[in-house]
Amino acid sequence: MEGDPTLRLRVFDLNCWAIRYLSKRRQERVQLIGDVLRREGFDLVLLQEVWSERDYSDLKAKLGGCYPFSHYFRSGVIGSGLCVFSRFPILDTLLYQYSLNGYPYMLQHGDWFCGKSVGLVPAWGGHGRFALPSCQLHAEYCREKDAYLPHRLVQAWELAQFIRHTSKAADVVLLGGDLNMHPEDVGIRLLRGWTGLRDAFAEATRFEGCEDGCTLVPKNCFTVKSELLPFPLGIRIDYILYKAVSSFTVKCEELKTTTGTAPGMDIPFSDHEAVMATLCIRRQGQAADATLGTSEPMLADVVTEARTEVGVGLRAAQRQRYSTGRMAVLALLLLLVQAAAALGALAGLAAGQPFPKLSFSLLAFLAIGVLLLATGLHLFHTIEVKMLQGTEEQMRMALRALQERP
Amino acid sequence: MEGDPTLRLRVFDLNCWAIRYLSKRRQERVQLIGDVLRREGFDLVLLQEVWSERDYSDLKAKLGGCYPFSHYFRSGVIGSGLCVFSRFPILDTLLYQYSLNGYPYMLQHGDWFCGKSVGLVPAWGGHGRFALPSCQLHAEYCREKDAYLPHRLVQAWELAQFIRHTSKAADVVLLGGDLNMHPEDVGIRLLRGWTGLRDAFAEATRFEGCEDGCTLVPKNCFTVKSELLPFPLGIRIDYILYKAVSSFTVKCEELKTTTGTAPGMDIPFSDHEAVMATLCIRRQGQAADATLGTSEPMLADVVTEARTEVGVGLRAAQRQRYSTGRMAVLALLLLLVQAAAALGALAGLAAGQPFPKLSFSLLAFLAIGVLLLATGLHLFHTIEVKMLQGTEEQMRMALRALQERP
């Protein structure tokens, strides 16, 4: 950025919804995404939910010419689904897996198996360094009774902390991803307030796309219409956020979203709309101060609100840890009683009719099954309690720091 | 550090071996550690293996006067065991849990349950910022046939990457911990080379303590003598590493270790020796260059060596993923055959003598048990494969970057 003082950066962000065997018309859509990315020649492309490594390899082969640098983040059983394509050299990568991400036994939601993470890609563009976190947070399955809210808040907090601690080496931080939160949700306010990241939609000089910048809209043929009933315009859950760290300024000149179909086509890229931003990055004379994104008393309110929700989750996790522990103990007791009865029968001490062997064995196997399952769940909820406690403690520290500032 | 140009920093690092019900004379030792820390008044104290939160609370209550700031990192089922006491304000904390940490079914080794992590504590000392990662890596149970080497290398790599990405905001980075690696091991060379951290033992102007700076020595009454047979002097696996990031210089004036017993006592603090460093931190006129710790061709050799070991681990993990998958499929087939036989018997199609009910049910339960266990292990080894692949890929990128440098 030394010769030309201004860099115009075009960023593309999309949740691709590319789940093998499950997502509709996946291959066709991945091909379409590749075609458009090649044609449009963005500078940076942040994709989520590319669950199949083969899809990534296909995209990489197709896009190698215009995006010579790319990275796919592996994690969890299925993967993180995150990948990045860049016109600028990727210097390095770092993956941070959230400590909580739903429950393994909620198979129908599947988030636990994905190993949801934030992937950091530092890239060298012109004469400035970008930090490019790309991420996806836990999905919201029911807004009214959102059992995953504490997990999503832990993730939002960890994401914010990760960005705060890793962004210092960069000139510009650019976060793109499906945050699974509405703009006014406490998690987004926490993330923006605690990191100082600005919302490209709110800051854009020009906007073109779905009303209110929505990225999950009823007119997209792949969205589940019933889920969007309370939101006739749709919801905005995919974001491009940014901030300048050192002596740079960033302005969002233009923000676009697709509007239910891919440009000039009759099918959409995905069930989400793509978000495309044109950012204008300029070197300033003096270094910008590292500031929080929200005034401190307001930020303290946001952290307090988030901490309260984490506390609610903590108490629920403690109850579950207790009840699974109790279940394990009961199963163990049953097994011990059975063992005593069996030993008694073997020693000829049993009075009267012994149990029928079949029922006895079935009961023993059932008790072993319950014992193993309950122990596994107890361990899982113990981890959950620890992580929620840890986050609550960190938020308490943050509040104290905010209150102690002059 | 503006008024007085030199800060003399006294750092204490110890693996406390404080496992409830298992570690010998735990309470007595924790009390002793607290007494000595209070008496000696270090500036920063990094402790590992404080597995019980009550032990941490006791230490915190005792040390509140001289170390007003402290933090305990929660993670995993048991915890991370990491805590930090500081005379300087702790600004914030960040926990990074390693993506691989042994196997849940290796109950006798227990590492998996600990959620081993690196905890970062940025602290404000004088007029400079410290980044204080404190960590413990996977233990080495058998040096000749070290099945955990690939996991430990993934951890060393993640630790190095974490330090590289989070240290930019600091003036001085100070890593203390039980790295479970000998000084010449590839993991230590990788960590030092890739981060530029220097070894306080190697750099110290004065040294006092066990020969060769060993921290697990035969004369400590809690060490397992048979494990140390090949090393008559003991081994050095606990480290204080440091580097200056911005316009500071750091020198290690003095390094001390305890020598089998706590100073002036007849029992040791732990089965490990404590490491105590006095560092001299001075502000320089000009900013230091961010350099790697080893010359680039040598570093490339180290990364290649580490990558080879990770590759060995990857192939082992792939074999285990395959064999657990095959076991799950066989169990499923057995269940299907049984279901078909049962249905046949119900429909009256079975010719001749049916199976005895008891054996039939036992077999079915066995098959279900094997199916569940094998599926769980298969998922676990799938994650292992993904993380090893991810690390191998990152190392490949690092090698390319090293080779492309002018």
Tab-separated table of N, CA and C in Angstrom, chain B residues 61-168:
chain	number	residue	atom	x	y	z
B	61	ALA	N	-5.787	-17.601	48.586
B	61	ALA	CA	-6.072	-16.949	49.869
B	61	ALA	C	-4.762	-16.621	50.591
B	62	LYS	N	-3.820	-17.552	50.522
B	62	LYS	CA	-2.557	-17.362	51.233
B	62	LYS	C	-1.685	-16.293	50.563
B	63	LEU	N	-1.743	-16.242	49.209
B	63	LEU	CA	-0.802	-15.397	48.474
B	63	LEU	C	-1.385	-14.042	48.075
B	64	GLY	N	-2.671	-13.820	48.423
B	64	GLY	CA	-3.341	-12.580	48.017
B	64	GLY	C	-2.529	-11.330	48.342
B	65	GLY	N	-1.832	-11.335	49.477
B	65	GLY	CA	-1.091	-10.157	49.900
B	65	GLY	C	0.058	-9.809	48.975
B	66	CYS	N	0.875	-10.812	48.601
B	66	CYS	CA	2.058	-10.461	47.784
B	66	CYS	C	1.828	-10.671	46.294
B	67	TYR	N	0.829	-11.491	45.921
B	67	TYR	CA	0.499	-11.655	44.496
B	67	TYR	C	-0.973	-11.300	44.321
B	68	PRO	N	-1.267	-10.008	44.189
B	68	PRO	CA	-2.690	-9.627	44.184
B	68	PRO	C	-3.450	-10.141	42.955
B	69	PHE	N	-2.745	-10.561	41.909
B	69	PHE	CA	-3.437	-10.997	40.691
B	69	PHE	C	-3.155	-12.470	40.420
B	70	SER	N	-4.196	-13.188	40.052
B	70	SER	CA	-4.001	-14.610	39.788
B	70	SER	C	-5.085	-15.105	38.847
B	71	HIS	N	-4.818	-16.231	38.228
B	71	HIS	CA	-5.840	-16.832	37.364
B	71	HIS	C	-5.671	-18.339	37.311
B	72	TYR	N	-6.809	-19.027	37.312
B	72	TYR	CA	-6.829	-20.484	37.208
B	72	TYR	C	-7.529	-20.834	35.916
B	73	PHE	N	-6.907	-21.665	35.080
B	73	PHE	CA	-7.498	-22.008	33.782
B	73	PHE	C	-8.291	-23.297	33.886
B	74	ARG	N	-9.572	-23.207	33.562
B	74	ARG	CA	-10.417	-24.398	33.599
B	74	ARG	C	-10.512	-25.006	32.213
B	75	SER	N	-10.369	-26.347	32.127
B	75	SER	CA	-10.651	-27.029	30.854
B	75	SER	C	-10.658	-28.529	31.063
B	76	GLY	N	-11.236	-29.253	30.116
B	76	GLY	CA	-11.266	-30.708	30.195
B	76	GLY	C	-12.113	-31.198	31.361
B	77	VAL	N	-12.066	-32.497	31.601
B	77	VAL	CA	-12.863	-33.084	32.673
B	77	VAL	C	-12.260	-32.700	34.023
B	78	ILE	N	-10.948	-32.834	34.108
B	78	ILE	CA	-10.271	-32.605	35.394
B	78	ILE	C	-9.853	-31.147	35.511
B	79	GLY	N	-9.517	-30.532	34.398
B	79	GLY	CA	-9.018	-29.160	34.418
B	79	GLY	C	-7.726	-29.101	33.630
B	80	SER	N	-7.188	-27.891	33.484
B	80	SER	CA	-5.916	-27.772	32.777
B	80	SER	C	-4.769	-27.885	33.776
B	81	GLY	N	-5.069	-27.648	35.046
B	81	GLY	CA	-4.028	-27.680	36.070
B	81	GLY	C	-3.150	-26.443	36.086
B	82	LEU	N	-3.416	-25.491	35.174
B	82	LEU	CA	-2.550	-24.317	35.060
B	82	LEU	C	-3.061	-23.168	35.922
B	83	CYS	N	-2.150	-22.532	36.643
B	83	CYS	CA	-2.537	-21.273	37.274
B	83	CYS	C	-1.344	-20.338	37.340
B	84	VAL	N	-1.665	-19.074	37.449
B	84	VAL	CA	-0.656	-18.022	37.410
B	84	VAL	C	-0.901	-17.074	38.572
B	85	PHE	N	0.165	-16.718	39.276
B	85	PHE	CA	0.086	-15.680	40.304
B	85	PHE	C	1.017	-14.555	39.874
B	86	SER	N	0.573	-13.333	40.057
B	86	SER	CA	1.365	-12.229	39.527
B	86	SER	C	1.318	-11.029	40.457
B	87	ARG	N	2.455	-10.354	40.536
B	87	ARG	CA	2.522	-9.100	41.277
B	87	ARG	C	1.981	-7.980	40.392
B	88	PHE	N	1.957	-8.227	39.065
B	88	PHE	CA	1.487	-7.220	38.112
B	88	PHE	C	0.040	-7.493	37.724
B	89	PRO	N	-0.685	-6.433	37.382
B	89	PRO	CA	-2.084	-6.632	36.975
B	89	PRO	C	-2.194	-7.572	35.770
B	90	ILE	N	-3.092	-8.531	35.879
B	90	ILE	CA	-3.389	-9.422	34.756
B	90	ILE	C	-4.457	-8.734	33.920
B	91	LEU	N	-4.165	-8.493	32.653
B	91	LEU	CA	-5.070	-7.691	31.838
B	91	LEU	C	-6.223	-8.517	31.303
B	92	ASP	N	-5.984	-9.809	31.119
B	92	ASP	CA	-6.906	-10.572	30.297
B	92	ASP	C	-6.389	-12.005	30.293
B	93	THR	N	-7.183	-12.942	29.837
B	93	THR	CA	-6.652	-14.302	29.711
B	93	THR	C	-7.194	-14.946	28.445
B	94	LEU	N	-6.466	-15.908	27.933
B	94	LEU	CA	-6.937	-16.656	26.762
B	94	LEU	C	-6.429	-18.085	26.898
B	95	LEU	N	-7.341	-19.036	26.733
B	95	LEU	CA	-6.959	-20.439	26.853
B	95	LEU	C	-7.025	-21.085	25.480
B	96	TYR	N	-5.980	-21.806	25.119
B	96	TYR	CA	-5.987	-22.538	23.849
B	96	TYR	C	-5.792	-24.004	24.194
B	97	GLN	N	-6.814	-24.800	23.877
B	97	GLN	CA	-6.723	-26.220	24.185
B	97	GLN	C	-6.139	-26.937	22.976
B	98	TYR	N	-5.128	-27.767	23.192
B	98	TYR	CA	-4.522	-28.484	22.068
B	98	TYR	C	-5.558	-29.376	21.412
B	99	SER	N	-5.445	-29.512	20.098
B	99	SER	CA	-6.469	-30.286	19.393
B	99	SER	C	-6.296	-31.783	19.633
B	100	LEU	N	-5.086	-32.223	19.957
B	100	LEU	CA	-4.872	-33.639	20.256
B	100	LEU	C	-4.192	-33.739	21.613
B	101	ASN	N	-4.597	-34.733	22.388
B	101	ASN	CA	-4.001	-34.887	23.706
B	101	ASN	C	-4.185	-36.319	24.201
B	102	GLY	N	-3.638	-37.272	23.472
B	102	GLY	CA	-3.741	-38.659	23.916
B	102	GLY	C	-5.089	-39.270	23.604
B	103	TYR	N	-5.347	-40.407	24.233
B	103	TYR	CA	-6.519	-41.211	23.906
B	103	TYR	C	-7.394	-41.397	25.143
B	104	PRO	N	-8.711	-41.238	24.997
B	104	PRO	CA	-9.586	-41.372	26.170
B	104	PRO	C	-9.528	-42.770	26.777
B	105	TYR	N	-9.229	-43.793	25.955
B	105	TYR	CA	-9.240	-45.153	26.502
B	105	TYR	C	-7.928	-45.521	27.203
B	106	MET	N	-6.921	-44.647	27.121
B	106	MET	CA	-5.693	-44.897	27.874
B	106	MET	C	-5.888	-44.316	29.275
B	107	LEU	N	-6.785	-44.971	30.024
B	107	LEU	CA	-7.160	-44.444	31.342
B	107	LEU	C	-5.961	-44.340	32.264
B	108	GLN	N	-5.026	-45.293	32.120
B	108	GLN	CA	-3.883	-45.302	33.042
B	108	GLN	C	-2.964	-44.102	32.818
B	109	HIS	N	-3.050	-43.459	31.635
B	109	HIS	CA	-2.209	-42.290	31.386
B	109	HIS	C	-2.957	-40.988	31.659
B	110	GLY	N	-4.240	-41.003	31.404
B	110	GLY	CA	-5.099	-39.915	31.910
B	110	GLY	C	-4.915	-38.540	31.264
B	111	ASP	N	-3.931	-38.385	30.362
B	111	ASP	CA	-3.715	-37.059	29.771
B	111	ASP	C	-4.968	-36.519	29.095
B	112	TRP	N	-5.705	-37.420	28.408
B	112	TRP	CA	-6.856	-36.979	27.636
B	112	TRP	C	-7.874	-36.245	28.504
B	113	PHE	N	-7.997	-36.702	29.750
B	113	PHE	CA	-9.023	-36.138	30.624
B	113	PHE	C	-8.642	-34.764	31.181
B	114	CYS	N	-7.372	-34.392	30.982
B	114	CYS	CA	-6.910	-33.149	31.595
B	114	CYS	C	-7.197	-31.917	30.747
B	115	GLY	N	-7.504	-32.096	29.483
B	115	GLY	CA	-7.708	-30.907	28.650
B	115	GLY	C	-6.465	-30.057	28.626
B	116	LYS	N	-5.323	-30.655	28.262
B	116	LYS	CA	-4.066	-29.912	28.307
B	116	LYS	C	-4.105	-28.734	27.345
B	117	SER	N	-3.570	-27.617	27.813
B	117	SER	CA	-3.786	-26.347	27.144
B	117	SER	C	-2.577	-25.454	27.350
B	118	VAL	N	-2.588	-24.346	26.612
B	118	VAL	CA	-1.693	-23.261	26.975
B	118	VAL	C	-2.585	-22.102	27.395
B	119	GLY	N	-2.273	-21.533	28.533
B	119	GLY	CA	-3.052	-20.405	29.037
B	119	GLY	C	-2.215	-19.157	28.887
B	120	LEU	N	-2.800	-18.147	28.254
B	120	LEU	CA	-2.058	-16.906	28.038
B	120	LEU	C	-2.536	-15.866	29.034
B	121	VAL	N	-1.594	-15.243	29.696
B	121	VAL	CA	-1.935	-14.174	30.631
B	121	VAL	C	-1.145	-12.935	30.243
B	122	PRO	N	-1.774	-11.984	29.586
B	122	PRO	CA	-1.059	-10.736	29.333
B	122	PRO	C	-1.051	-9.924	30.629
B	123	ALA	N	0.111	-9.466	31.022
B	123	ALA	CA	0.204	-8.695	32.267
B	123	ALA	C	0.966	-7.408	31.998
B	124	TRP	N	0.726	-6.444	32.835
B	124	TRP	CA	1.288	-5.117	32.670
B	124	TRP	C	2.295	-4.905	33.784
B	125	GLY	N	3.567	-4.945	33.443
B	125	GLY	CA	4.580	-4.797	34.486
B	125	GLY	C	5.409	-3.554	34.235
B	126	GLY	N	5.383	-2.637	35.139
B	126	GLY	CA	6.084	-1.385	34.929
B	126	GLY	C	5.445	-0.676	33.756
B	127	HIS	N	6.223	-0.433	32.700
B	127	HIS	CA	5.628	0.195	31.526
B	127	HIS	C	5.684	-0.716	30.318
B	128	GLY	N	5.770	-2.011	30.545
B	128	GLY	CA	5.815	-2.940	29.410
B	128	GLY	C	4.787	-4.035	29.590
B	129	ARG	N	4.412	-4.654	28.473
B	129	ARG	CA	3.416	-5.711	28.524
B	129	ARG	C	4.103	-7.058	28.425
B	130	PHE	N	3.744	-7.962	29.289
B	130	PHE	CA	4.231	-9.327	29.181
B	130	PHE	C	3.154	-10.206	28.586
B	131	ALA	N	3.552	-11.134	27.756
B	131	ALA	CA	2.658	-12.238	27.425
B	131	ALA	C	3.218	-13.436	28.174
B	132	LEU	N	2.383	-14.079	28.944
B	132	LEU	CA	2.852	-15.163	29.808
B	132	LEU	C	2.144	-16.461	29.481
B	133	PRO	N	2.556	-17.150	28.467
B	133	PRO	CA	1.934	-18.456	28.267
B	133	PRO	C	2.491	-19.447	29.298
B	134	SER	N	1.599	-20.236	29.846
B	134	SER	CA	1.991	-21.280	30.784
B	134	SER	C	1.379	-22.560	30.252
B	135	CYS	N	2.133	-23.647	30.237
B	135	CYS	CA	1.566	-24.805	29.558
B	135	CYS	C	2.157	-26.112	30.049
B	136	GLN	N	1.506	-27.172	29.656
B	136	GLN	CA	2.030	-28.509	29.881
B	136	GLN	C	1.690	-29.334	28.647
B	137	LEU	N	2.654	-30.089	28.163
B	137	LEU	CA	2.395	-30.934	26.992
B	137	LEU	C	2.211	-32.380	27.449
B	138	HIS	N	1.770	-33.207	26.507
B	138	HIS	CA	1.483	-34.616	26.808
B	138	HIS	C	2.720	-35.307	27.380
B	139	ALA	N	2.516	-36.106	28.409
B	139	ALA	CA	3.639	-36.786	29.060
B	139	ALA	C	4.259	-37.835	28.136
B	140	GLU	N	5.518	-38.145	28.416
B	140	GLU	CA	6.209	-39.210	27.683
B	140	GLU	C	6.275	-40.401	28.625
B	141	TYR	N	5.645	-41.512	28.245
B	141	TYR	CA	5.603	-42.652	29.155
B	141	TYR	C	6.669	-43.683	28.817
B	142	CYS	N	7.116	-43.690	27.548
B	142	CYS	CA	8.141	-44.647	27.178
B	142	CYS	C	8.981	-44.011	26.082
B	143	ARG	N	10.220	-43.679	26.405
B	143	ARG	CA	11.034	-42.925	25.462
B	143	ARG	C	11.408	-43.762	24.240
B	144	GLU	N	11.566	-45.091	24.455
B	144	GLU	CA	11.995	-45.941	23.334
B	144	GLU	C	10.879	-46.099	22.309
B	145	LYS	N	9.665	-46.251	22.829
B	145	LYS	CA	8.544	-46.500	21.911
B	145	LYS	C	7.446	-45.513	22.284
B	146	ASP	N	7.668	-44.273	21.887
B	146	ASP	CA	6.827	-43.183	22.367
B	146	ASP	C	5.616	-43.007	21.447
B	147	ALA	N	4.503	-43.642	21.841
B	147	ALA	CA	3.301	-43.610	21.001
B	147	ALA	C	2.686	-42.218	20.943
B	148	TYR	N	3.037	-41.368	21.899
B	148	TYR	CA	2.414	-40.049	21.965
B	148	TYR	C	3.243	-38.973	21.269
B	149	LEU	N	4.374	-39.361	20.671
B	149	LEU	CA	5.243	-38.354	20.054
B	149	LEU	C	4.501	-37.489	19.031
B	150	PRO	N	3.708	-38.096	18.107
B	150	PRO	CA	3.007	-37.229	17.147
B	150	PRO	C	2.061	-36.243	17.840
B	151	HIS	N	1.371	-36.702	18.894
B	151	HIS	CA	0.474	-35.784	19.606
B	151	HIS	C	1.264	-34.652	20.265
B	152	ARG	N	2.415	-35.024	20.857
B	152	ARG	CA	3.213	-33.995	21.520
B	152	ARG	C	3.776	-33.006	20.511
B	153	LEU	N	4.083	-33.502	19.304
B	153	LEU	CA	4.599	-32.607	18.269
B	153	LEU	C	3.498	-31.679	17.762
B	154	VAL	N	2.274	-32.214	17.635
B	154	VAL	CA	1.151	-31.347	17.251
B	154	VAL	C	0.984	-30.259	18.323
B	155	GLN	N	1.095	-30.656	19.588
B	155	GLN	CA	0.963	-29.678	20.669
B	155	GLN	C	2.090	-28.640	20.620
B	156	ALA	N	3.317	-29.105	20.381
B	156	ALA	CA	4.453	-28.169	20.318
B	156	ALA	C	4.252	-27.183	19.168
B	157	TRP	N	3.748	-27.702	18.056
B	157	TRP	CA	3.505	-26.841	16.895
B	157	TRP	C	2.395	-25.838	17.191
B	158	GLU	N	1.297	-26.319	17.781
B	158	GLU	CA	0.185	-25.417	18.106
B	158	GLU	C	0.617	-24.377	19.133
B	159	LEU	N	1.439	-24.811	20.092
B	159	LEU	CA	1.957	-23.876	21.092
B	159	LEU	C	2.801	-22.799	20.406
B	160	ALA	N	3.668	-23.234	19.483
B	160	ALA	CA	4.523	-22.278	18.773
B	160	ALA	C	3.672	-21.312	17.945
B	161	GLN	N	2.684	-21.838	17.240
B	161	GLN	CA	1.823	-20.989	16.424
B	161	GLN	C	1.040	-20.019	17.308
B	162	PHE	N	0.538	-20.539	18.422
B	162	PHE	CA	-0.221	-19.699	19.353
B	162	PHE	C	0.659	-18.543	19.847
B	163	ILE	N	1.905	-18.858	20.189
B	163	ILE	CA	2.801	-17.808	20.690
B	163	ILE	C	3.120	-16.805	19.583
B	164	ARG	N	3.390	-17.310	18.391
B	164	ARG	CA	3.672	-16.403	17.274
B	164	ARG	C	2.526	-15.420	17.044
B	165	HIS	N	1.307	-15.936	17.091
B	165	HIS	CA	0.164	-15.093	16.739
B	165	HIS	C	-0.318	-14.199	17.870
B	166	THR	N	-0.026	-14.580	19.115
B	166	THR	CA	-0.564	-13.772	20.209
B	166	THR	C	0.495	-12.880	20.843
B	167	SER	N	1.757	-13.041	20.450
B	167	SER	CA	2.800	-12.320	21.182
B	167	SER	C	3.039	-10.915	20.637
B	168	LYS	N	2.413	-10.603	19.506
B	168	LYS	CA	2.741	-9.326	18.866
B	168	LYS	C	2.354	-8.116	19.710
